[in-house]
Amino acid sequence: MSLLPVSILSRNTSRTFDAILTLDKALGSNFNVGGNFGVSQNKIFGEAEFINANDQIAPGLFSVNNFANKVGRTLESDKKINSAFGSLQLGYKNALFLELTGRNDWSSTLPA
């Protein structure tokens, strides 16, 4: 006889850190430059506890204590995402503009 899932408990935690630097500067009367540059980190931790059981003692009563054979297990997941991003704006006489943007993310599920 196979084991039935009787109880599941799950917990998740997420933490985020962001840092951004902003620049806006006139270069003489014809040129201006601006930009945003930053880093970000997101950590996610999850944990789930399962209890599987069989051999129900009182039929129809689904409680962990109403099963003769119980098996418990815990599953964990840990993920971290690091990011770097930026944008650069160049202007000439407030009529001609160039904008560059970029972002890179690194993800890891390996233990730190």
Short mmCIF file of N, CA and C in Angstrom, two decimals:
data_model
loop_
_atom_site.label_atom_id
_atom_site.label_comp_id
_atom_site.label_asym_id
_atom_site.label_seq_id
_atom_site.Cartn_x
_atom_site.Cartn_y
_atom_site.Cartn_z
N MET A 1 0.85 -1.19 0.00
CA MET A 1 0.00 0.00 0.00
C MET A 1 0.89 1.24 0.00
N SER A 2 0.51 2.23 -0.78
CA SER A 2 1.32 3.45 -0.87
C SER A 2 0.98 4.40 0.27
N LEU A 3 1.93 5.31 0.53
CA LEU A 3 1.73 6.31 1.57
C LEU A 3 0.91 7.48 1.04
N LEU A 4 0.01 8.01 1.87
CA LEU A 4 -0.82 9.14 1.50
C LEU A 4 -0.27 10.41 2.16
N PRO A 5 -0.30 11.55 1.44
CA PRO A 5 0.12 12.80 2.10
C PRO A 5 -0.93 13.22 3.12
N VAL A 6 -0.51 13.33 4.37
CA VAL A 6 -1.44 13.66 5.45
C VAL A 6 -1.26 15.09 5.93
N SER A 7 -0.03 15.57 5.97
CA SER A 7 0.23 16.90 6.51
C SER A 7 1.37 17.56 5.73
N ILE A 8 1.19 18.83 5.41
CA ILE A 8 2.23 19.60 4.71
C ILE A 8 2.34 20.97 5.39
N LEU A 9 3.57 21.35 5.75
CA LEU A 9 3.85 22.65 6.34
C LEU A 9 4.93 23.31 5.49
N SER A 10 4.70 24.56 5.10
CA SER A 10 5.65 25.23 4.21
C SER A 10 5.96 26.63 4.72
N ARG A 11 7.26 27.03 4.61
CA ARG A 11 7.72 28.36 5.01
C ARG A 11 8.61 28.92 3.91
N ASN A 12 8.43 30.20 3.59
CA ASN A 12 9.25 30.85 2.58
C ASN A 12 9.70 32.21 3.10
N THR A 13 10.96 32.56 2.82
CA THR A 13 11.52 33.84 3.22
C THR A 13 12.21 34.46 2.01
N SER A 14 12.00 35.75 1.81
CA SER A 14 12.64 36.47 0.72
C SER A 14 13.24 37.75 1.26
N ARG A 15 14.51 38.02 0.91
CA ARG A 15 15.19 39.25 1.32
C ARG A 15 15.77 39.93 0.09
N THR A 16 15.58 41.24 -0.01
CA THR A 16 16.05 41.99 -1.17
C THR A 16 16.88 43.19 -0.70
N PHE A 17 18.00 43.42 -1.40
CA PHE A 17 18.87 44.57 -1.15
C PHE A 17 19.09 45.29 -2.48
N ASP A 18 18.92 46.62 -2.50
CA ASP A 18 19.14 47.43 -3.70
C ASP A 18 19.99 48.64 -3.35
N ALA A 19 20.90 49.01 -4.23
CA ALA A 19 21.68 50.24 -4.10
C ALA A 19 21.75 50.89 -5.48
N ILE A 20 21.41 52.18 -5.53
CA ILE A 20 21.36 52.90 -6.81
C ILE A 20 22.10 54.24 -6.66
N LEU A 21 22.93 54.54 -7.65
CA LEU A 21 23.65 55.81 -7.73
C LEU A 21 23.13 56.55 -8.95
N THR A 22 22.76 57.83 -8.78
CA THR A 22 22.21 58.62 -9.87
C THR A 22 23.14 59.80 -10.18
N LEU A 23 23.30 60.09 -11.48
CA LEU A 23 24.17 61.16 -11.94
C LEU A 23 23.40 62.05 -12.91
N ASP A 24 23.52 63.37 -12.74
CA ASP A 24 22.93 64.33 -13.68
C ASP A 24 23.85 65.54 -13.69
N LYS A 25 24.56 65.77 -14.80
CA LYS A 25 25.60 66.80 -14.83
C LYS A 25 25.59 67.52 -16.18
N ALA A 26 25.66 68.83 -16.15
CA ALA A 26 25.81 69.62 -17.36
C ALA A 26 27.30 69.75 -17.65
N LEU A 27 27.67 69.53 -18.90
CA LEU A 27 29.06 69.66 -19.33
C LEU A 27 29.14 70.85 -20.29
N GLY A 28 29.35 72.01 -19.72
CA GLY A 28 29.33 73.22 -20.53
C GLY A 28 27.90 73.61 -20.86
N SER A 29 27.73 74.44 -21.88
CA SER A 29 26.38 74.89 -22.25
C SER A 29 25.73 74.00 -23.29
N ASN A 30 26.48 73.11 -23.95
CA ASN A 30 25.91 72.29 -25.03
C ASN A 30 25.65 70.83 -24.66
N PHE A 31 26.38 70.29 -23.71
CA PHE A 31 26.30 68.85 -23.42
C PHE A 31 25.79 68.61 -22.00
N ASN A 32 25.07 67.52 -21.84
CA ASN A 32 24.69 67.06 -20.50
C ASN A 32 24.77 65.53 -20.47
N VAL A 33 25.03 65.00 -19.29
CA VAL A 33 25.15 63.56 -19.10
C VAL A 33 24.37 63.17 -17.85
N GLY A 34 23.75 62.03 -17.91
CA GLY A 34 23.00 61.53 -16.77
C GLY A 34 23.05 60.01 -16.76
N GLY A 35 22.72 59.46 -15.63
CA GLY A 35 22.71 58.01 -15.57
C GLY A 35 22.29 57.47 -14.23
N ASN A 36 21.99 56.19 -14.23
CA ASN A 36 21.68 55.43 -13.03
C ASN A 36 22.51 54.16 -13.06
N PHE A 37 23.13 53.84 -11.94
CA PHE A 37 23.94 52.64 -11.84
C PHE A 37 23.62 51.97 -10.51
N GLY A 38 23.47 50.65 -10.53
CA GLY A 38 23.10 50.01 -9.28
C GLY A 38 23.36 48.52 -9.25
N VAL A 39 23.16 47.98 -8.06
CA VAL A 39 23.27 46.55 -7.82
C VAL A 39 22.05 46.11 -7.01
N SER A 40 21.73 44.83 -7.12
CA SER A 40 20.59 44.27 -6.42
C SER A 40 20.90 42.83 -6.03
N GLN A 41 20.37 42.41 -4.90
CA GLN A 41 20.50 41.01 -4.48
C GLN A 41 19.17 40.55 -3.90
N ASN A 42 18.74 39.37 -4.33
CA ASN A 42 17.50 38.79 -3.83
C ASN A 42 17.81 37.37 -3.36
N LYS A 43 17.55 37.11 -2.08
CA LYS A 43 17.74 35.77 -1.51
C LYS A 43 16.37 35.19 -1.17
N ILE A 44 16.16 33.95 -1.61
CA ILE A 44 14.89 33.26 -1.37
C ILE A 44 15.19 31.92 -0.72
N PHE A 45 14.58 31.66 0.43
CA PHE A 45 14.75 30.39 1.13
C PHE A 45 13.38 29.78 1.34
N GLY A 46 13.25 28.51 1.01
CA GLY A 46 11.99 27.81 1.20
C GLY A 46 12.21 26.48 1.91
N GLU A 47 11.25 26.11 2.73
CA GLU A 47 11.32 24.84 3.46
C GLU A 47 9.92 24.25 3.52
N ALA A 48 9.80 22.96 3.25
CA ALA A 48 8.52 22.28 3.32
C ALA A 48 8.70 20.98 4.10
N GLU A 49 7.79 20.73 5.02
CA GLU A 49 7.81 19.49 5.82
C GLU A 49 6.58 18.68 5.43
N PHE A 50 6.81 17.42 5.10
CA PHE A 50 5.74 16.52 4.68
C PHE A 50 5.64 15.36 5.66
N ILE A 51 4.43 14.92 5.91
CA ILE A 51 4.20 13.67 6.63
C ILE A 51 3.31 12.81 5.75
N ASN A 52 3.82 11.67 5.34
CA ASN A 52 3.05 10.70 4.56
C ASN A 52 2.74 9.52 5.47
N ALA A 53 1.55 8.93 5.29
CA ALA A 53 1.15 7.85 6.18
C ALA A 53 0.25 6.85 5.45
N ASN A 54 0.12 5.66 6.06
CA ASN A 54 -0.86 4.67 5.60
C ASN A 54 -1.36 3.91 6.82
N ASP A 55 -2.23 2.92 6.61
CA ASP A 55 -2.86 2.14 7.67
C ASP A 55 -3.68 3.03 8.61
N GLN A 56 -4.74 3.58 8.06
CA GLN A 56 -5.62 4.44 8.82
C GLN A 56 -6.32 3.63 9.92
N ILE A 57 -6.31 4.15 11.13
CA ILE A 57 -6.89 3.44 12.28
C ILE A 57 -8.42 3.57 12.28
N ALA A 58 -8.93 4.80 12.26
CA ALA A 58 -10.38 5.04 12.22
C ALA A 58 -10.72 5.60 10.84
N PRO A 59 -11.42 4.82 9.99
CA PRO A 59 -11.72 5.28 8.63
C PRO A 59 -12.47 6.61 8.62
N GLY A 60 -12.06 7.49 7.69
CA GLY A 60 -12.73 8.78 7.52
C GLY A 60 -12.18 9.90 8.38
N LEU A 61 -11.31 9.62 9.33
CA LEU A 61 -10.73 10.65 10.19
C LEU A 61 -9.30 10.93 9.71
N PHE A 62 -9.10 12.09 9.07
CA PHE A 62 -7.79 12.42 8.51
C PHE A 62 -7.02 13.33 9.46
N SER A 63 -6.32 12.69 10.36
CA SER A 63 -5.44 13.35 11.32
C SER A 63 -4.14 12.56 11.34
N VAL A 64 -3.03 13.23 11.55
CA VAL A 64 -1.73 12.54 11.57
C VAL A 64 -1.72 11.43 12.62
N ASN A 65 -2.35 11.69 13.74
CA ASN A 65 -2.37 10.71 14.82
C ASN A 65 -3.27 9.50 14.55
N ASN A 66 -4.06 9.53 13.45
CA ASN A 66 -4.97 8.44 13.13
C ASN A 66 -4.35 7.45 12.14
N PHE A 67 -3.05 7.48 11.95
CA PHE A 67 -2.38 6.56 11.04
C PHE A 67 -1.31 5.78 11.80
N ALA A 68 -1.20 4.49 11.48
CA ALA A 68 -0.25 3.62 12.19
C ALA A 68 1.18 3.83 11.68
N ASN A 69 1.38 3.97 10.37
CA ASN A 69 2.71 4.10 9.79
C ASN A 69 2.88 5.52 9.23
N LYS A 70 3.86 6.25 9.75
CA LYS A 70 4.11 7.63 9.32
C LYS A 70 5.56 7.78 8.90
N VAL A 71 5.77 8.55 7.83
CA VAL A 71 7.12 8.87 7.36
C VAL A 71 7.18 10.37 7.14
N GLY A 72 8.15 11.03 7.77
CA GLY A 72 8.30 12.48 7.61
C GLY A 72 9.56 12.80 6.81
N ARG A 73 9.51 13.92 6.09
CA ARG A 73 10.70 14.37 5.37
C ARG A 73 10.61 15.89 5.22
N THR A 74 11.78 16.50 5.03
CA THR A 74 11.89 17.95 4.86
C THR A 74 12.62 18.25 3.56
N LEU A 75 12.07 19.17 2.78
CA LEU A 75 12.71 19.63 1.55
C LEU A 75 13.06 21.11 1.72
N GLU A 76 14.28 21.48 1.31
CA GLU A 76 14.72 22.87 1.41
C GLU A 76 15.17 23.36 0.04
N SER A 77 14.96 24.63 -0.20
CA SER A 77 15.48 25.27 -1.41
C SER A 77 16.08 26.61 -1.03
N ASP A 78 17.18 26.95 -1.67
CA ASP A 78 17.89 28.19 -1.37
C ASP A 78 18.35 28.77 -2.70
N LYS A 79 17.95 30.00 -2.98
CA LYS A 79 18.31 30.62 -4.26
C LYS A 79 18.73 32.06 -4.02
N LYS A 80 19.76 32.49 -4.77
CA LYS A 80 20.24 33.86 -4.67
C LYS A 80 20.42 34.41 -6.08
N ILE A 81 19.94 35.64 -6.29
CA ILE A 81 20.08 36.32 -7.57
C ILE A 81 20.81 37.64 -7.33
N ASN A 82 21.98 37.81 -7.96
CA ASN A 82 22.73 39.06 -7.92
C ASN A 82 22.55 39.77 -9.25
N SER A 83 22.40 41.09 -9.22
CA SER A 83 22.17 41.85 -10.44
C SER A 83 23.01 43.12 -10.43
N ALA A 84 23.43 43.54 -11.61
CA ALA A 84 24.07 44.83 -11.82
C ALA A 84 23.36 45.48 -13.01
N PHE A 85 23.08 46.77 -12.91
CA PHE A 85 22.34 47.43 -13.97
C PHE A 85 22.77 48.88 -14.08
N GLY A 86 22.48 49.46 -15.22
CA GLY A 86 22.84 50.85 -15.41
C GLY A 86 22.23 51.44 -16.67
N SER A 87 22.18 52.75 -16.68
CA SER A 87 21.75 53.48 -17.87
C SER A 87 22.59 54.75 -17.97
N LEU A 88 22.84 55.18 -19.18
CA LEU A 88 23.63 56.37 -19.44
C LEU A 88 22.90 57.20 -20.49
N GLN A 89 22.68 58.48 -20.19
CA GLN A 89 22.02 59.38 -21.12
C GLN A 89 22.99 60.52 -21.47
N LEU A 90 23.14 60.76 -22.78
CA LEU A 90 23.95 61.87 -23.27
C LEU A 90 23.06 62.79 -24.08
N GLY A 91 23.22 64.10 -23.87
CA GLY A 91 22.41 65.06 -24.60
C GLY A 91 23.26 66.16 -25.20
N TYR A 92 22.82 66.64 -26.35
CA TYR A 92 23.51 67.74 -27.03
C TYR A 92 22.47 68.82 -27.35
N LYS A 93 22.66 69.98 -26.73
CA LYS A 93 21.79 71.16 -26.95
C LYS A 93 20.31 70.84 -26.71
N ASN A 94 20.03 69.93 -25.82
CA ASN A 94 18.65 69.53 -25.51
C ASN A 94 17.83 69.21 -26.75
N ALA A 95 18.51 68.73 -27.81
CA ALA A 95 17.80 68.39 -29.04
C ALA A 95 18.19 67.00 -29.56
N LEU A 96 19.40 66.57 -29.27
CA LEU A 96 19.88 65.28 -29.75
C LEU A 96 20.29 64.45 -28.53
N PHE A 97 19.73 63.23 -28.41
CA PHE A 97 19.97 62.42 -27.22
C PHE A 97 20.40 61.01 -27.60
N LEU A 98 21.20 60.42 -26.73
CA LEU A 98 21.62 59.03 -26.86
C LEU A 98 21.46 58.39 -25.49
N GLU A 99 20.81 57.23 -25.46
CA GLU A 99 20.61 56.53 -24.19
C GLU A 99 21.04 55.07 -24.33
N LEU A 100 21.83 54.61 -23.37
CA LEU A 100 22.29 53.22 -23.32
C LEU A 100 21.83 52.61 -22.01
N THR A 101 21.35 51.38 -22.05
CA THR A 101 20.94 50.68 -20.84
C THR A 101 21.48 49.26 -20.85
N GLY A 102 21.66 48.70 -19.67
CA GLY A 102 22.13 47.32 -19.57
C GLY A 102 21.81 46.73 -18.21
N ARG A 103 21.72 45.41 -18.19
CA ARG A 103 21.46 44.68 -16.94
C ARG A 103 22.03 43.28 -17.08
N ASN A 104 22.58 42.77 -15.98
CA ASN A 104 23.06 41.39 -15.96
C ASN A 104 22.66 40.76 -14.63
N ASP A 105 22.13 39.54 -14.68
CA ASP A 105 21.70 38.81 -13.49
C ASP A 105 22.49 37.52 -13.38
N TRP A 106 22.90 37.15 -12.15
CA TRP A 106 23.56 35.89 -11.88
C TRP A 106 22.72 35.17 -10.84
N SER A 107 22.36 33.94 -11.15
CA SER A 107 21.51 33.16 -10.26
C SER A 107 22.29 31.95 -9.75
N SER A 108 22.03 31.57 -8.51
CA SER A 108 22.68 30.41 -7.94
C SER A 108 21.72 29.66 -7.03
N THR A 109 21.72 28.34 -7.16
CA THR A 109 20.97 27.49 -6.23
C THR A 109 21.93 26.65 -5.41
N LEU A 110 23.23 26.94 -5.54
CA LEU A 110 24.24 26.22 -4.78
C LEU A 110 24.35 26.78 -3.37
N PRO A 111 24.75 25.99 -2.40
CA PRO A 111 24.93 26.51 -1.04
C PRO A 111 26.03 27.56 -1.00
N ALA A 112 25.81 28.58 -0.20
CA ALA A 112 26.80 29.67 -0.07
C ALA A 112 27.93 29.28 0.86
#
